[in-house]
One Martini backbone bead per residue (centre of mass of N, CA, C, O) as a GRO file, in nm:
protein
  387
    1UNK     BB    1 -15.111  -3.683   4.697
    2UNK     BB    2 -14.895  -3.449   4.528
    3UNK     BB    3 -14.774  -3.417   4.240
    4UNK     BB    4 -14.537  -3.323   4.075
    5UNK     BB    5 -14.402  -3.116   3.914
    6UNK     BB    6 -14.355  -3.141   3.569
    7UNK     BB    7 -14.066  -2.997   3.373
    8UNK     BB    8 -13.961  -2.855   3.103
    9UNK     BB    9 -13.770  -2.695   2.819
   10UNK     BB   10 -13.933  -2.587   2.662
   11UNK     BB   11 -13.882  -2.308   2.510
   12UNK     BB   12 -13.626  -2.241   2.640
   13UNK     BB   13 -13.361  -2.100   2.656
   14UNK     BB   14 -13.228  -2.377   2.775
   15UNK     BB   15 -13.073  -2.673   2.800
   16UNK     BB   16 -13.010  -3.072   2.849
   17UNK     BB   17 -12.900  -3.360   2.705
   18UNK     BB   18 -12.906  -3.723   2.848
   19UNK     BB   19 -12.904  -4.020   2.910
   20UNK     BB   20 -13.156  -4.005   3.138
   21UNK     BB   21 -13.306  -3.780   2.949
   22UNK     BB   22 -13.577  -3.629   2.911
   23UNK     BB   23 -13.596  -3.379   3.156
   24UNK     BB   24 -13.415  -3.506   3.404
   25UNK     BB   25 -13.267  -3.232   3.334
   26UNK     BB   26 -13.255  -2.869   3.438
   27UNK     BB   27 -13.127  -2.570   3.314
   28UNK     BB   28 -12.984  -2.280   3.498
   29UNK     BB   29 -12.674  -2.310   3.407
   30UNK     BB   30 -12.406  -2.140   3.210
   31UNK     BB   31 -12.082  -2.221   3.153
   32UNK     BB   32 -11.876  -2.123   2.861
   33UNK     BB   33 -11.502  -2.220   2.778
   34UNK     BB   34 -11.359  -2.099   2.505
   35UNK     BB   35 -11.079  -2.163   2.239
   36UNK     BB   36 -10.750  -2.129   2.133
   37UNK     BB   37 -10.575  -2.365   2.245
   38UNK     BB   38 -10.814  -2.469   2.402
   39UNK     BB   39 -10.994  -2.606   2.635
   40UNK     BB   40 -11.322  -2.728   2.705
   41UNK     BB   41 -11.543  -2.592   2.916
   42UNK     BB   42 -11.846  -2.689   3.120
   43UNK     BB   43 -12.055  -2.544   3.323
   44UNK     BB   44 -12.356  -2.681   3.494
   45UNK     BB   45 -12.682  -2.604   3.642
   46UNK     BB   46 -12.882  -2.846   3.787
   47UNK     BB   47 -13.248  -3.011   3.796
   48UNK     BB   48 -13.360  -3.265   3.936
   49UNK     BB   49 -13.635  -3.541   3.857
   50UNK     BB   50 -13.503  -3.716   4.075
   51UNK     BB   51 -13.399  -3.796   4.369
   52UNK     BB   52 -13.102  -3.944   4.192
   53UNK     BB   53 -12.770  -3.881   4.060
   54UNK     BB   54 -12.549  -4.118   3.945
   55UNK     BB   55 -12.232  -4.127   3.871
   56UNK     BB   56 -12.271  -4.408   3.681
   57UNK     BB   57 -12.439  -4.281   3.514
   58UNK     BB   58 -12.296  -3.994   3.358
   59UNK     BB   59 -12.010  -4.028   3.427
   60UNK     BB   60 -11.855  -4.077   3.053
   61UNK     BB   61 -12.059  -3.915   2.910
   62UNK     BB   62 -12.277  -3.752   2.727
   63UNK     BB   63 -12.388  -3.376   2.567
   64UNK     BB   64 -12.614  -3.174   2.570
   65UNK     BB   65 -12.591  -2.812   2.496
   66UNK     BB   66 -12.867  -2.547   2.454
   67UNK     BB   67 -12.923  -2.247   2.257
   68UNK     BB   68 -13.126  -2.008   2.205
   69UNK     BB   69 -13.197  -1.798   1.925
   70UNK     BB   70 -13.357  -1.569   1.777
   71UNK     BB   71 -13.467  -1.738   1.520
   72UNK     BB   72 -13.517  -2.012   1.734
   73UNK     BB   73 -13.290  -2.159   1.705
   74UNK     BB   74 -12.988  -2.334   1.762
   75UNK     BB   75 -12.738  -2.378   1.996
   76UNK     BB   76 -12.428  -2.606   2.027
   77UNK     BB   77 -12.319  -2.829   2.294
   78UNK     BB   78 -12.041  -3.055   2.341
   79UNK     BB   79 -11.965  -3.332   2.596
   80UNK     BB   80 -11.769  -3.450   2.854
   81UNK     BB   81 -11.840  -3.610   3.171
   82UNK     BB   82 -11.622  -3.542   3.459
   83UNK     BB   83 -11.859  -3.415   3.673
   84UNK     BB   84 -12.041  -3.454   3.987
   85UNK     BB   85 -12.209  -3.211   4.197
   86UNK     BB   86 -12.364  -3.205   4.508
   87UNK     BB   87 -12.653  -3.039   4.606
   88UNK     BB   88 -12.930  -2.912   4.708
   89UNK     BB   89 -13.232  -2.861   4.829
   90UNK     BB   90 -13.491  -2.769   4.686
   91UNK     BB   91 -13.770  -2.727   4.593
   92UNK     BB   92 -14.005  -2.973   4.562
   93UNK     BB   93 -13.729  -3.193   4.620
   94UNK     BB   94 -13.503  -3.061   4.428
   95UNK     BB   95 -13.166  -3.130   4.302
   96UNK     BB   96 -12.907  -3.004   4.293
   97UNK     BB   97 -12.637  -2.953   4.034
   98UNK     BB   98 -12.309  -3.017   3.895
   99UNK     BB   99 -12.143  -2.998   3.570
  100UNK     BB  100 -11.893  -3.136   3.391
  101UNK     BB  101 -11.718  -3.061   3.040
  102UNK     BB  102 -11.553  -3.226   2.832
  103UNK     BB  103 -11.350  -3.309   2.586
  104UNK     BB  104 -11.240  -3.602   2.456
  105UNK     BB  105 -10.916  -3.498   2.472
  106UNK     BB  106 -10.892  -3.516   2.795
  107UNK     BB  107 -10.837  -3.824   2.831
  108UNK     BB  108 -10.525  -3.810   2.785
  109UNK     BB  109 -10.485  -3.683   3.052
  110UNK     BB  110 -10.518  -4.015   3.182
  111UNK     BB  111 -10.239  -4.111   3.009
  112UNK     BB  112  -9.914  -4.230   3.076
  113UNK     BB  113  -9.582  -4.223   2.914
  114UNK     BB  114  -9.280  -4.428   2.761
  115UNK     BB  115  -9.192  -4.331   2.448
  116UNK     BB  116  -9.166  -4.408   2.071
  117UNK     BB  117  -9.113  -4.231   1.813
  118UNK     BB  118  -9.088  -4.317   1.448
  119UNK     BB  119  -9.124  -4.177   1.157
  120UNK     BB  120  -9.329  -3.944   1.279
  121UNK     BB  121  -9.509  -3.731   1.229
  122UNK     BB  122  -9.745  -3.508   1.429
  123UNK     BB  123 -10.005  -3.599   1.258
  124UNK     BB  124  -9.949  -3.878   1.329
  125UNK     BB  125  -9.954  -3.864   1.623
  126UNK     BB  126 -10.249  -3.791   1.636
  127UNK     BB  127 -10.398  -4.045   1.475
  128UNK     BB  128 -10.274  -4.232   1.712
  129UNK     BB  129 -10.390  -4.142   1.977
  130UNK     BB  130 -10.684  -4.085   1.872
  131UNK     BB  131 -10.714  -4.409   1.807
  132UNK     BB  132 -10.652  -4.509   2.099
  133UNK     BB  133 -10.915  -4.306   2.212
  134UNK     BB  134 -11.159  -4.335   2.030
  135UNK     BB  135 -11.115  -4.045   1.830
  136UNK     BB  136 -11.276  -3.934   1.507
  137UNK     BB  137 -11.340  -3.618   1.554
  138UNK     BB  138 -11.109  -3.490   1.317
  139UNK     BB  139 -10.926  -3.199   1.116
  140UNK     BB  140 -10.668  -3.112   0.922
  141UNK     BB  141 -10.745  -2.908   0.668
  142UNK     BB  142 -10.598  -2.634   0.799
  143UNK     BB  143 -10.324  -2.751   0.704
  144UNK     BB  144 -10.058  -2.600   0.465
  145UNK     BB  145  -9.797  -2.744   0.613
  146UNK     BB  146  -9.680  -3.020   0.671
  147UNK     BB  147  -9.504  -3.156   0.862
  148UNK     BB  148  -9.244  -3.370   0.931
  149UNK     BB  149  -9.071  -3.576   1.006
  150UNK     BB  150  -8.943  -3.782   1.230
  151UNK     BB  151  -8.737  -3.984   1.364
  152UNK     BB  152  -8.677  -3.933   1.722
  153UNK     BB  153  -8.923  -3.957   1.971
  154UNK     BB  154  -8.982  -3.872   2.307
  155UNK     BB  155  -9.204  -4.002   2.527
  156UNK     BB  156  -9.169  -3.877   2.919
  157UNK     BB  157  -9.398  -3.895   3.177
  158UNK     BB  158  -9.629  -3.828   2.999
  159UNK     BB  159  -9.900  -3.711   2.879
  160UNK     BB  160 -10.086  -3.748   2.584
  161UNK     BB  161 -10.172  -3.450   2.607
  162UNK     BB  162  -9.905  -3.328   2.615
  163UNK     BB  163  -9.714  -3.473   2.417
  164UNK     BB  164  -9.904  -3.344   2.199
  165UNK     BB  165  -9.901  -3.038   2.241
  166UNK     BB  166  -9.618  -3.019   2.211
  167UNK     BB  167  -9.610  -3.103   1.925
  168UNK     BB  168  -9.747  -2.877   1.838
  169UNK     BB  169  -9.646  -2.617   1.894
  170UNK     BB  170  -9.366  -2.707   1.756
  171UNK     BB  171  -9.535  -2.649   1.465
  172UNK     BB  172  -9.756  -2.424   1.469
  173UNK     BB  173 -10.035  -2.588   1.556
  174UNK     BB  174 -10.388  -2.484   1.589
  175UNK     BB  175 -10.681  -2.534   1.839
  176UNK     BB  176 -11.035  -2.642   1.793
  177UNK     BB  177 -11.392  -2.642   1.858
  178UNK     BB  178 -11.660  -2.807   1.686
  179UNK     BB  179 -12.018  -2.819   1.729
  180UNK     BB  180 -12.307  -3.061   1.788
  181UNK     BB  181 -12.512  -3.272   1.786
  182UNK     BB  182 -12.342  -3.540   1.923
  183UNK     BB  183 -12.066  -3.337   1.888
  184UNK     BB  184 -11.709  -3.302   1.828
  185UNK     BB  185 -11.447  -3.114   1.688
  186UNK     BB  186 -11.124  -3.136   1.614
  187UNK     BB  187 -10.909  -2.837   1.488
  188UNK     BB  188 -10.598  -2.804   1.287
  189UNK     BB  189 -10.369  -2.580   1.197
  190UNK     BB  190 -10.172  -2.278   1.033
  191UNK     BB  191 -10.394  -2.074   0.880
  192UNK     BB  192 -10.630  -1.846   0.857
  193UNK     BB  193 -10.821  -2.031   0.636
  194UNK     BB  194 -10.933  -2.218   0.896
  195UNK     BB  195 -11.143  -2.036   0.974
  196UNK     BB  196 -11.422  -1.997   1.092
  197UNK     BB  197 -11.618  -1.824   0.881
  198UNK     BB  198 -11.679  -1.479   0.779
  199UNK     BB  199 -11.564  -1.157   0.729
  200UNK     BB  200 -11.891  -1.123   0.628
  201UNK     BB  201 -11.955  -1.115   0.905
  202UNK     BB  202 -12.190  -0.898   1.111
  203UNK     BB  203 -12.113  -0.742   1.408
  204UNK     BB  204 -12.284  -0.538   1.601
  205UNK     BB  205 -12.166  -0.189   1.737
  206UNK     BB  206 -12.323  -0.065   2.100
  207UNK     BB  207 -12.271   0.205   2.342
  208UNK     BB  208 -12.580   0.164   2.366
  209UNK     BB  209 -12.840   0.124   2.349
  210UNK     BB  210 -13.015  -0.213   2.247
  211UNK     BB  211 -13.204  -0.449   2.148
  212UNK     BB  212 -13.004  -0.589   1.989
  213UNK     BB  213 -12.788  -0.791   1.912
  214UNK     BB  214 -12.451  -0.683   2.091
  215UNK     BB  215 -12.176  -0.485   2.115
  216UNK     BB  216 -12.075  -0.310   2.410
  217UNK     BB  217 -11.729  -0.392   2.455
  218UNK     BB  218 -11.429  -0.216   2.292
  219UNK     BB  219 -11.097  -0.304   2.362
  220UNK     BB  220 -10.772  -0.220   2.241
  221UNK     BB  221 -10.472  -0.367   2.222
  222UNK     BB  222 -10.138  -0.271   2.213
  223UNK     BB  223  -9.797  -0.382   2.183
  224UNK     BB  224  -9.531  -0.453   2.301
  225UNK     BB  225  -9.272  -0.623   2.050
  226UNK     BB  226  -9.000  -0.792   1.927
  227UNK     BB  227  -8.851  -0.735   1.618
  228UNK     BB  228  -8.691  -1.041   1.680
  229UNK     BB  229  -8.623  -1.386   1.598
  230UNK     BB  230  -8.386  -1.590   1.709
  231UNK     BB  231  -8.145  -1.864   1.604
  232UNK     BB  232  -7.899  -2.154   1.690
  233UNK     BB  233  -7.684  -2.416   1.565
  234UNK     BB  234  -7.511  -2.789   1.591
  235UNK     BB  235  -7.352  -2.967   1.380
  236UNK     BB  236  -7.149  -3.221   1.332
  237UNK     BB  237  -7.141  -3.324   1.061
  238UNK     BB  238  -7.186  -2.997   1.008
  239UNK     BB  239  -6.982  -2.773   1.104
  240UNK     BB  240  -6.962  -2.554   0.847
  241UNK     BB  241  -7.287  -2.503   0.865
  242UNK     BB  242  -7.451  -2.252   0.905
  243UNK     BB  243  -7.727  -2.216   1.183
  244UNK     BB  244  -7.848  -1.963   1.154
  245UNK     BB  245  -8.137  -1.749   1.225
  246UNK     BB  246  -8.416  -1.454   1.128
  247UNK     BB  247  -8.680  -1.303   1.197
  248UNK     BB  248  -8.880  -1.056   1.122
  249UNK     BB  249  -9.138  -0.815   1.212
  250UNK     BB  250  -9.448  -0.692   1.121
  251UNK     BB  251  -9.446  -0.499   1.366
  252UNK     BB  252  -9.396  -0.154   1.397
  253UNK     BB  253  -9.247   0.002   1.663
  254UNK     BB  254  -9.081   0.192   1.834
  255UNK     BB  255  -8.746  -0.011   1.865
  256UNK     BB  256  -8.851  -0.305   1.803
  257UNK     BB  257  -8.572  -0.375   1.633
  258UNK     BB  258  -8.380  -0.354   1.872
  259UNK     BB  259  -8.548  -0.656   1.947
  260UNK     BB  260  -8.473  -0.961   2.062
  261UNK     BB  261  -8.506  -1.314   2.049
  262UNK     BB  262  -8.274  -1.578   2.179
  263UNK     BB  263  -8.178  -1.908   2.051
  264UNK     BB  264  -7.992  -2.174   2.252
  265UNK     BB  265  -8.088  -2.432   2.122
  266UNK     BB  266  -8.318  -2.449   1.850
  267UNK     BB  267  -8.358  -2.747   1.689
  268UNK     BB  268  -8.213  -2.680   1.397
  269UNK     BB  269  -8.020  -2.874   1.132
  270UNK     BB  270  -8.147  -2.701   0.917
  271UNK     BB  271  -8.186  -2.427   0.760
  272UNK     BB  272  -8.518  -2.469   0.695
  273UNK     BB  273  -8.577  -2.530   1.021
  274UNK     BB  274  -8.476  -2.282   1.095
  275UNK     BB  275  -8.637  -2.076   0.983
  276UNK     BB  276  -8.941  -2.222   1.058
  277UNK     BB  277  -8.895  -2.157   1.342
  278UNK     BB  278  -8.854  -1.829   1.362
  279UNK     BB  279  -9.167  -1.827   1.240
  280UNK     BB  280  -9.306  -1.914   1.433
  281UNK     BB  281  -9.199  -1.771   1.684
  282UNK     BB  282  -9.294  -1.444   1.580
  283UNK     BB  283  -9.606  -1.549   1.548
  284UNK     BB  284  -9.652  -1.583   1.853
  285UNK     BB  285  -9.579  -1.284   1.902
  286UNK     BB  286  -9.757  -1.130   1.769
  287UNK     BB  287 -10.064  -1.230   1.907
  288UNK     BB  288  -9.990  -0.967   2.103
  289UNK     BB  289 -10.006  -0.699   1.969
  290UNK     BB  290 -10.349  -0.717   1.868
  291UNK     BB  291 -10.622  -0.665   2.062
  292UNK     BB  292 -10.959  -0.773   2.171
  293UNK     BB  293 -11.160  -0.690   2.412
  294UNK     BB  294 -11.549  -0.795   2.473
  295UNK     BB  295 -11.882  -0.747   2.511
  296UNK     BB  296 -12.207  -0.931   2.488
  297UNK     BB  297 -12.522  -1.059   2.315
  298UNK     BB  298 -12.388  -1.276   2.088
  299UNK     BB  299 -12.516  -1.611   2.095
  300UNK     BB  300 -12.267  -1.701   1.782
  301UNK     BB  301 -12.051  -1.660   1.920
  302UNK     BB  302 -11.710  -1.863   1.840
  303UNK     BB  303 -11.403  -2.040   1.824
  304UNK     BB  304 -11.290  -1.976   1.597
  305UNK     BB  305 -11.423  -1.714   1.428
  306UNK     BB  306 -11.540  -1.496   1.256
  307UNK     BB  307 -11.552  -1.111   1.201
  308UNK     BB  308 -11.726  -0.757   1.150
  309UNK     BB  309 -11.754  -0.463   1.299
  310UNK     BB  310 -12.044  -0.245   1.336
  311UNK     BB  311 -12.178   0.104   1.279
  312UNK     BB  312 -12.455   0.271   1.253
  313UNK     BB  313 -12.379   0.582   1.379
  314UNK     BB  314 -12.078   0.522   1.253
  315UNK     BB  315 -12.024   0.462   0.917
  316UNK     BB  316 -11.688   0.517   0.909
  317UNK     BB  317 -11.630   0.321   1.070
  318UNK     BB  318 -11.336   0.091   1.055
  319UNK     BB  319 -11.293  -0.253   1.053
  320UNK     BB  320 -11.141  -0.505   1.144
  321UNK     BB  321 -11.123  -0.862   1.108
  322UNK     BB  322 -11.191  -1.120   1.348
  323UNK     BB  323 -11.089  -1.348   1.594
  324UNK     BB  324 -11.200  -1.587   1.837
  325UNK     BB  325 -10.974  -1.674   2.116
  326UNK     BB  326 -11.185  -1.623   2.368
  327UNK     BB  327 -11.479  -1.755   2.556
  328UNK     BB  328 -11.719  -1.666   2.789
  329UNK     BB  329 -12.009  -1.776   2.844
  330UNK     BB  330 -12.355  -1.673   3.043
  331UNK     BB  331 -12.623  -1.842   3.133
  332UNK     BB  332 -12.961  -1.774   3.290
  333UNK     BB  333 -13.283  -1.999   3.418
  334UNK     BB  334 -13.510  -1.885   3.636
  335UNK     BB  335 -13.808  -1.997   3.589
  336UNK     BB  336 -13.852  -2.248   3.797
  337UNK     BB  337 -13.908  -1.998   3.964
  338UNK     BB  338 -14.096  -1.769   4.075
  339UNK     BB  339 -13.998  -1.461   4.067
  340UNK     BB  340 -13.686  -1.514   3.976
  341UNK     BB  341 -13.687  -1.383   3.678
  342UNK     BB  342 -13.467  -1.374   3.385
  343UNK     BB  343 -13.360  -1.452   3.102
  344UNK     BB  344 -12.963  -1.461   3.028
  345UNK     BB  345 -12.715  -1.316   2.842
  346UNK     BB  346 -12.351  -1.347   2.785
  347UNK     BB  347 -11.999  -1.208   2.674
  348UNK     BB  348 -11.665  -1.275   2.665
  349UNK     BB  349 -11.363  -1.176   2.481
  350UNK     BB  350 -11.079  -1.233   2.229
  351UNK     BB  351 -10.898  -1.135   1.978
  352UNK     BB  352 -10.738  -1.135   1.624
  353UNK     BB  353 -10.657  -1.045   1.327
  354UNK     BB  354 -10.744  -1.254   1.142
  355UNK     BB  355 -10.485  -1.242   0.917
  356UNK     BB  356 -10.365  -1.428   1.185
  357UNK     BB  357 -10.188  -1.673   1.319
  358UNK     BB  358 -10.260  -1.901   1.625
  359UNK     BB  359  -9.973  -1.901   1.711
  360UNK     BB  360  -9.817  -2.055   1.933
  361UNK     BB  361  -9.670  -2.116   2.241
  362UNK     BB  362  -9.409  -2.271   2.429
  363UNK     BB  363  -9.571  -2.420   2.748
  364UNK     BB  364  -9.484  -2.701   2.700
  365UNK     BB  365  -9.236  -2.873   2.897
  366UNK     BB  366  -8.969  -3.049   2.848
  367UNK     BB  367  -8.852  -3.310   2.934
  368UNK     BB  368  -8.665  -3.518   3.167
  369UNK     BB  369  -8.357  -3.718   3.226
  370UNK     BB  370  -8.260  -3.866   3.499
  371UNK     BB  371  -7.990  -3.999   3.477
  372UNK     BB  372  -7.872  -4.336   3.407
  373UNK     BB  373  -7.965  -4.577   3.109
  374UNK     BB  374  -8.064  -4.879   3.062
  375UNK     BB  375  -8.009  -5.073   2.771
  376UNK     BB  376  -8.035  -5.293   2.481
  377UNK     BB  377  -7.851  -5.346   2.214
  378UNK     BB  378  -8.031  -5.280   1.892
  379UNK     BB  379  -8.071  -5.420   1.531
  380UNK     BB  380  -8.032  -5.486   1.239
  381UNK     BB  381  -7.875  -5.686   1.027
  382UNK     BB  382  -7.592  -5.539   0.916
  383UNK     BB  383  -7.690  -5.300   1.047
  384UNK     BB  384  -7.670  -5.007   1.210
  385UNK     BB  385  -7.721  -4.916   1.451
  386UNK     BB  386  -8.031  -4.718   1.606
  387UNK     BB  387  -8.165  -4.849   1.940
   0.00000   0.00000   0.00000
């Protein structure tokens, strides 16, 4: 009997790396969507050099793919997998699958609870249930103002990751993840110089043919946008201190002086706590401003890194330098089938004016409380309640 082909990954597009061991997968397809702001998703279609591959095997495991770039190096993306599909039996008895893979911050949403948490920042939040969920790779040095503590914050039904993401979003703090081969790492900021890579780095532009990469398609997008968020609030304590607060934006169209977004109650009881709520949320109306989609064959863009767009042809246009704000990522390498084509890179991306924070919206709702909650009143001794 013959014994079957057995295929390496060396030398190809791209590879995977998993528990199997080496070539026990070989990757055929490859979509890695990733962005700032949002969890990265990595979807891949793997051809098994083996009967089967069960989910007890590798569901909850980590991963390396990795693709070569031009100058022979390799470029990775690591993730936790989270789904295995079981696909057809193709040529040579050899089983496709689908393999879906997320960061270990995914794991949050898989627990949630009703806590308190007490005289905590929003950053000491965020490492106690990193430690909780027992992840390491994580970076704050992007934070260039770190948030102040809170007395009494409540999570409520939540999942822990809704629960951290809605307290970043609410201090104006965004996140994107750096790759390397066997980790990745959650990345947090609050201003543009957390942006990976720098704006000398040059990717050309070239809306002809090329045989070198480059973006091939870039359309920019300017938004009308109001040019004011306000908010007031009400401390009792305090009745007769004004807690109004209102920032203009630096963006200036025809009329959108005259408009404005107000939010009452702001939740903010300090006049510097309004101020920084207006100047947070005017920041993140801004980044609908002024945007870039673009497509290209740069197979070393990646999220939250900057760059200057330059053109060969014209070099008298001048780019201001982008951050790439969210990317999808997409190789197919059907070399293990002959006459089936050749290996294929492209990506989709979205930018944002480097010198501009990636200030979120607040898109995950405060949970609410429904009906009377019954509890035990409880205090240290000689001292007023607060429990």
């Amino acid at each position: 009997m013959t014994e079957p082909v057995r295929y390496t990954q060396a030398g190809r597009l791209m590879a995977i790396d998993t528990v199997l061991g080496p070539d026990a997968l070989l990757l055929e397809r490859l979509e890695v969507e990733e962005g700032i702001n949002r969890l990265f998703t990595i979807q891949a279609r793997v051809r098994a050099q083996r009967d089967e591959v069960r989910p007890d095997e590798i569901v909850g495991t980590a991963a390396d793919l990795s693709l070569t770039l031009a100058d022979g190096s390799q470029r990775v993306w690591n993730g936790l997998v989270t789904e295995l599909h079981e696909g057809p039996i193709v040529t040579r008895g050899a089983r496709q699958y689908a393999l879906t893979l997320r960061p270990r911050l995914w794991l949050m949403s898989q627990r949630s609870d009703c806590r308190i948490f007490l005289t905590q920042s929003t950053l000491e939040v965020l490492e106690t249930l990193c430690a909780e969920h027992r992840i390491r790779d994580y970076t704050l040095a992007g934070v260039t103002r770190p948030p102040q503590k809170r007395d009494y914050v409540v999570q409520w039904n939540e999942t822990d990751l809704a629960y951290l993401l809605r307290r970043l979003e609410e201090e104006g703090l965004f996140y994107w993840f750096r790759h390397e081969r066997g980790t990745h790492t959650l990345a947090v900021g609050d201003h543009p110089s957390a942006y990976d890579g720098s704006q000398d780095t040059r990717v050309r532009l070239a809306f002809g043919s090329s045989d070198a990469e480059h973006i091939h398609d870039w359309r920019r997008q300017l938004s009308f946008t109001p040019g004011r968020r306000a908010g007031k609030d009400y401390e009792f304590l305090t009745p007769n201190l004004d807690l109004a607060s209102d920032t203009p934006s630096i963006d200036r169209v025809p009329e959108n002086a005259s408009y404005e977004l107000y939010e009452y109650p702001a939740r903010a009881l300090t006049r510097e706590a309004g101020e920084r709520a207006t100047r947070l949320r005017i920041q993140a109306t801004e980044t609908g401003f002024d945007r870039v989609e673009g497509r290209s064959s740069v197979r070393t863009l990646a999220a939250g890194s900057r760059f200057t767009p330059y053109e060969v042809a014209h070099p008298g246009h001048v780019y201001p330098a982008q951050v790439i704000t969210q990317i999808l990522h997409r190789a197919e390498d059907p070399t293990y089938e002959s006459g089936a084509g050749t290996p294929h890179y492209e990506n989709t991306f979205t930018t944002l004016p480097a010198d501009r924070p990636a200030t979120p919206h607040r898109m995950i709702p405060r949970p609410r409380i429904d009906g009377l909650q019954i509890a035990r009143i409880a205090g240290p001794p000689g001292e007023e309640i607060h429990t």
